[in-house]
C-alpha positions as CSV (number, residue, x, y, z in Angstrom):
1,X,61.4,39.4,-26.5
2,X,58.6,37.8,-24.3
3,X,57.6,34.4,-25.4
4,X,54.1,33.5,-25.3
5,X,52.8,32.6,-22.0
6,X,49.6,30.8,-21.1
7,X,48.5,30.9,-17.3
8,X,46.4,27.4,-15.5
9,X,44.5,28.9,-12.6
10,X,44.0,25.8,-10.1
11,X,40.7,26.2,-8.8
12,X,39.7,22.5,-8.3
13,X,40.1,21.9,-4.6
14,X,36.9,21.1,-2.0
15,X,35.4,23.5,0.3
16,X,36.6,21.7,3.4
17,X,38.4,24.7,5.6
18,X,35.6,27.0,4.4
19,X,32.7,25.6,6.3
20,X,30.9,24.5,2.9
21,X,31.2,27.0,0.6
22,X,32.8,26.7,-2.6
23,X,35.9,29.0,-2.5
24,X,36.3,29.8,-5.6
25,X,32.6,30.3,-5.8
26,X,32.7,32.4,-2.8
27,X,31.3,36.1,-3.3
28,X,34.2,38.6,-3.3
29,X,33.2,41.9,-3.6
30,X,29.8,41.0,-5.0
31,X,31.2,38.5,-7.5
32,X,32.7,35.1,-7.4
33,X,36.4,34.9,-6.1
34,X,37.4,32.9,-9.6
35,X,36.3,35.9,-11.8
36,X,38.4,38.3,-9.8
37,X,41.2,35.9,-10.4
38,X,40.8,35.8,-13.7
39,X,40.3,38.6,-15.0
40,X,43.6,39.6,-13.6
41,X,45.4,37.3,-15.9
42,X,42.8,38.7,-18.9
43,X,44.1,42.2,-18.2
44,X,47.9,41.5,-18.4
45,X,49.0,42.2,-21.6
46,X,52.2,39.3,-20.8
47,X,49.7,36.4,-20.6
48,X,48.1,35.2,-24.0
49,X,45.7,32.8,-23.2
50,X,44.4,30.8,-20.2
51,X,43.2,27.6,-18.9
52,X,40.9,27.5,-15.8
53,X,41.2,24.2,-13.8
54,X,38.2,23.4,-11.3
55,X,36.4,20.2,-10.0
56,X,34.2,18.3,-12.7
57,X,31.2,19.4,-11.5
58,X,31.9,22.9,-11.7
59,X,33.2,23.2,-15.2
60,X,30.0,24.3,-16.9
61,X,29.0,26.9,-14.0
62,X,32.7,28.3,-14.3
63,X,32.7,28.1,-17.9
64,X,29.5,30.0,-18.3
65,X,31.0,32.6,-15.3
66,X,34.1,33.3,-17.4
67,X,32.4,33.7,-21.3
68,X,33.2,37.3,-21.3
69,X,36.9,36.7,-20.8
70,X,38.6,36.3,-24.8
71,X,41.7,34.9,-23.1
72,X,39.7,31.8,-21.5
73,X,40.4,29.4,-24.1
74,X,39.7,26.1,-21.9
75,X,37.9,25.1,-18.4
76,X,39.1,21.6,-17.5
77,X,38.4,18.9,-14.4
78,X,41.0,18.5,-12.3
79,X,43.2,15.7,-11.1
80,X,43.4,13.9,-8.2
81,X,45.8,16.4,-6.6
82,X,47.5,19.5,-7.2
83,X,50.2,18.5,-9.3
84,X,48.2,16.0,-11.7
85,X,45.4,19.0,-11.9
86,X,48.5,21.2,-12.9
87,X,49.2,18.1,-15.7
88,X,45.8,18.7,-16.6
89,X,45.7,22.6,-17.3
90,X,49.2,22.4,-19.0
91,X,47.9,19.6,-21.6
92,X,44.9,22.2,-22.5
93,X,47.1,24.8,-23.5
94,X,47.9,25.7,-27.3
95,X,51.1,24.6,-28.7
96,X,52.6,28.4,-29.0
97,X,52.5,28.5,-25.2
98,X,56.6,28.4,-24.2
99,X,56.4,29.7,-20.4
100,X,53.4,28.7,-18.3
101,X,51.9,30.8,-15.0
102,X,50.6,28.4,-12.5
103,X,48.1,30.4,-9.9
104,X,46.2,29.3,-7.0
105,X,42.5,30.5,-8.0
106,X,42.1,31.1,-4.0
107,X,44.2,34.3,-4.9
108,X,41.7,36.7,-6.1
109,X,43.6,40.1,-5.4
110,X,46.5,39.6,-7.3
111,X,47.6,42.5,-9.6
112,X,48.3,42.7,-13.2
113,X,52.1,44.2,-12.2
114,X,52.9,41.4,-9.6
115,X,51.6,38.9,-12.3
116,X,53.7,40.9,-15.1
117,X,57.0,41.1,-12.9
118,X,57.1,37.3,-12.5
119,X,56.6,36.1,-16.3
120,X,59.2,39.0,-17.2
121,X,61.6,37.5,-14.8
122,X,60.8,33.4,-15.6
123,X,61.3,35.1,-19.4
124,X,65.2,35.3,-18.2
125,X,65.7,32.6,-15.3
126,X,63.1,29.8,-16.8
127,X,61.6,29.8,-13.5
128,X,60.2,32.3,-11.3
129,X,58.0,33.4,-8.7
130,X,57.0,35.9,-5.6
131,X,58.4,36.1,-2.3
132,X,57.1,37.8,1.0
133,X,59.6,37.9,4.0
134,X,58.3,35.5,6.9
135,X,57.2,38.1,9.6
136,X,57.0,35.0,12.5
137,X,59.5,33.4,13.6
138,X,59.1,29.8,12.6
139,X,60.2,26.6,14.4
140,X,60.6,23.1,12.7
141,X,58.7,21.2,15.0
142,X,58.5,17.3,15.8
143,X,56.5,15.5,18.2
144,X,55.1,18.8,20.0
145,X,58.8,19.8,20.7
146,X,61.2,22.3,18.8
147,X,63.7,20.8,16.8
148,X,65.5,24.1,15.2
149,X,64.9,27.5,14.5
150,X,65.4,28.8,11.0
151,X,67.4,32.0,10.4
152,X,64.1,34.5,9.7
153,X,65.8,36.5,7.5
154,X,66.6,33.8,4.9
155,X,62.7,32.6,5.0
156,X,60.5,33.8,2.6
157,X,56.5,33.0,1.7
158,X,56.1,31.6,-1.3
159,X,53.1,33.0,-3.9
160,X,51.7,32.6,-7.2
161,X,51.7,33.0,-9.8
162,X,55.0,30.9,-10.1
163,X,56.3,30.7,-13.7
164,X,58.3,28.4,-15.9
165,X,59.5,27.5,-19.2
166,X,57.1,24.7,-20.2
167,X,59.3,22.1,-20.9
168,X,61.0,22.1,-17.1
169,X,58.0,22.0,-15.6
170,X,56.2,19.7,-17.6
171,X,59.6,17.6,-17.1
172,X,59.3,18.2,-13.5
173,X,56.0,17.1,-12.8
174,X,56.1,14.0,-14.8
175,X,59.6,13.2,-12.7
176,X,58.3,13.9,-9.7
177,X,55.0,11.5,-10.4
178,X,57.2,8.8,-11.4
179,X,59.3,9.5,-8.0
180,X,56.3,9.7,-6.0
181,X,57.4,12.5,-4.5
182,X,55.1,15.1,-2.2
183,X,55.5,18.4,-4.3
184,X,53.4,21.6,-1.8
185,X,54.1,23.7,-5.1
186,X,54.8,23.6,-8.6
187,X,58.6,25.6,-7.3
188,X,59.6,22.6,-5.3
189,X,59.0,20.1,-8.3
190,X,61.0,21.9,-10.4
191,X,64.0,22.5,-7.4
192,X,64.1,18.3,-7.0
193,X,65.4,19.0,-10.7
194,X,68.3,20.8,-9.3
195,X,67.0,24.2,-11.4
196,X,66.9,27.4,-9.2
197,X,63.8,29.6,-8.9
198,X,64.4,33.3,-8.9
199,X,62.6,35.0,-5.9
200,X,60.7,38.1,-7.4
201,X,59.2,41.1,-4.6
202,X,55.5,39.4,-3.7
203,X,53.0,41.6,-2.7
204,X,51.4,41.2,1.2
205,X,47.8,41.8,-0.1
206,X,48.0,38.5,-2.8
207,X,46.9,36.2,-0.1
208,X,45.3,32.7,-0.7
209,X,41.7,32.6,0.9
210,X,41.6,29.2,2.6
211,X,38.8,29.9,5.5
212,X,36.3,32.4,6.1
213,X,38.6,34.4,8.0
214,X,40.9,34.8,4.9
215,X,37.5,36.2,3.1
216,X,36.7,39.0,5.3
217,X,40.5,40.4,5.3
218,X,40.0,39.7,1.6
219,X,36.8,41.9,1.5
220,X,38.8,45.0,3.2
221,X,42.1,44.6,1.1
222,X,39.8,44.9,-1.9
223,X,38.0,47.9,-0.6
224,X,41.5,49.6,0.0
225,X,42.7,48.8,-3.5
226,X,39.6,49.7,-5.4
C-alpha cells in the first residue's frame, strides 16, 4: 500500500538571476509560477497534504494565492538556505505523513504522472527521484583548465520532486547540519548517509525556471502541453 505522503514545495529563494522579479511570483501562463506548481501536487491523488515554503514576506500573498487548494495545509518562512528551509516544511507536516516529496517551486510544469511515478517508487526504495540523460558533454573543470571528462552516458540531471521516507531524510539533514556539509539537493544529503536513491525516467519539459530565459521556454512548453 502507499503510505501517506506530504510534499514541501521550496519556494523561498530571492529574485537575484531573474532581473527582480519574484520567480515564484512570476506570471506563467497568466498566473503565478507557484500556483501552477501546486496545483500539480493538489491533483495527484499519491500526495495527501502539502506545505508551501516561501520567504517571510511572501507568506500571506502566497497563502491567500493558494486558499482554493484543500491539500495546502501550511505556508511557512524559510530558512537560511535550502536545506534548513527543507527542516522547515518537514516540521509543518502532520504526524501521518511517512514519505515526504521535496520540489523546487521554480518547477511549474511538472506533471501529476512524473510526480506519481516518484512517490510510487520512494514507496519501495525509501528514496527516490527523476533523472534526465546529460545531453552535453560535461568537463570537471579547475582553474579555467580541464581536469577530466565524465563518461556521458553514466551522467544524469537530477529533478524534483525527490522523495523519501521521512525519517532518512529528516535524519540526513540534521547529520549533514551537524557536519556542515554543502548539500545542492535533498538526494545528496541522504547519499552522505551511505543510502542509494533510485533514479526514476524525468521528464525534459519539468525544468527549473531560474532566469528570464527559462520563463519564455517555460511559456511555449506550457502552450504545447495544454
Amino acid at each position: 500500500p502507499l503510505r501517506h505522503c506530504g510534499a514541501v514545495i521550496v519556494a523561498a529563494g530571492n529574485a537575484s538571476r531573474m532581473g527582480g522579479i519574484d520567480k515564484v511570483m512570476a506570471e506563467l501562463g497568466g498566473e503565478p509560477m507557484i500556483v501552477r506548481t501546486v496545483r500539480a501536487f493538489e491533483n495527484c491523488d499519491a500526495v495527501g497534504e502539502i506545505i508551501i515554503v516561501t520567504r517571510s514576506d511572501l507568506v500571506k500573498k502566497i497563502t491567500d494565492l493558494c486558499a482554493g487548494f484543500t491539500k495546502v495545509t501550511a505556508v511557512v518562512a524559510g530558512g537560511a538556505d535550502r536545506p534548513e528551509s527543507v527542516r522547515n516544511g518537514i516540521s509543518a507536516l502532520s504526524k501521518k505523513v511517512k514519505l515526504v516529496a521535496v520540489h523546487d517551486g521554480a518547477r511549474p510544469l511538472i506533471t501529476n504522472a512524473l510526480i506519481d511515478r516518484t512517490i510510487r517508487a520512494a514507496n519501495t526504495y525509501s528514496a527516490a527521484a527523476p533523472g534526465v540523460p546529460v545531453k552535453d558533454t560535461v568537463k570537471i573543470v579547475r582553474g579555467g583548465m580541464v581536469e577530466s571528462t565524465p563518461d556521458r552516458s553514466a551522467l544524469q540531471a537530477i529533478q524534483t520532486p525527490q522523495v523519501f521516507d521521512l525519517d532518512l531524510l529528516t535524519g540526513a539533514l540534521e547529520k549533514a547540519k551537524k557536519d556542515k556539509a554543502t548539500i545542492t539537493d535533498d538526494c545528496s544529503a541522504v547519499e552522505r548517509l551511505g543510502m542509494s536513491v533510485k533514479i526514476v525516467e524525468g521528464d525534459e519539459r519539468n525544468i527549473k525556471v531560474t532566469t528570464p530565459m527559462d520563463l519564455k521556454i517555460a511559456e511555449m512548453l506550457l502552450e504545447e502541453m495544454q
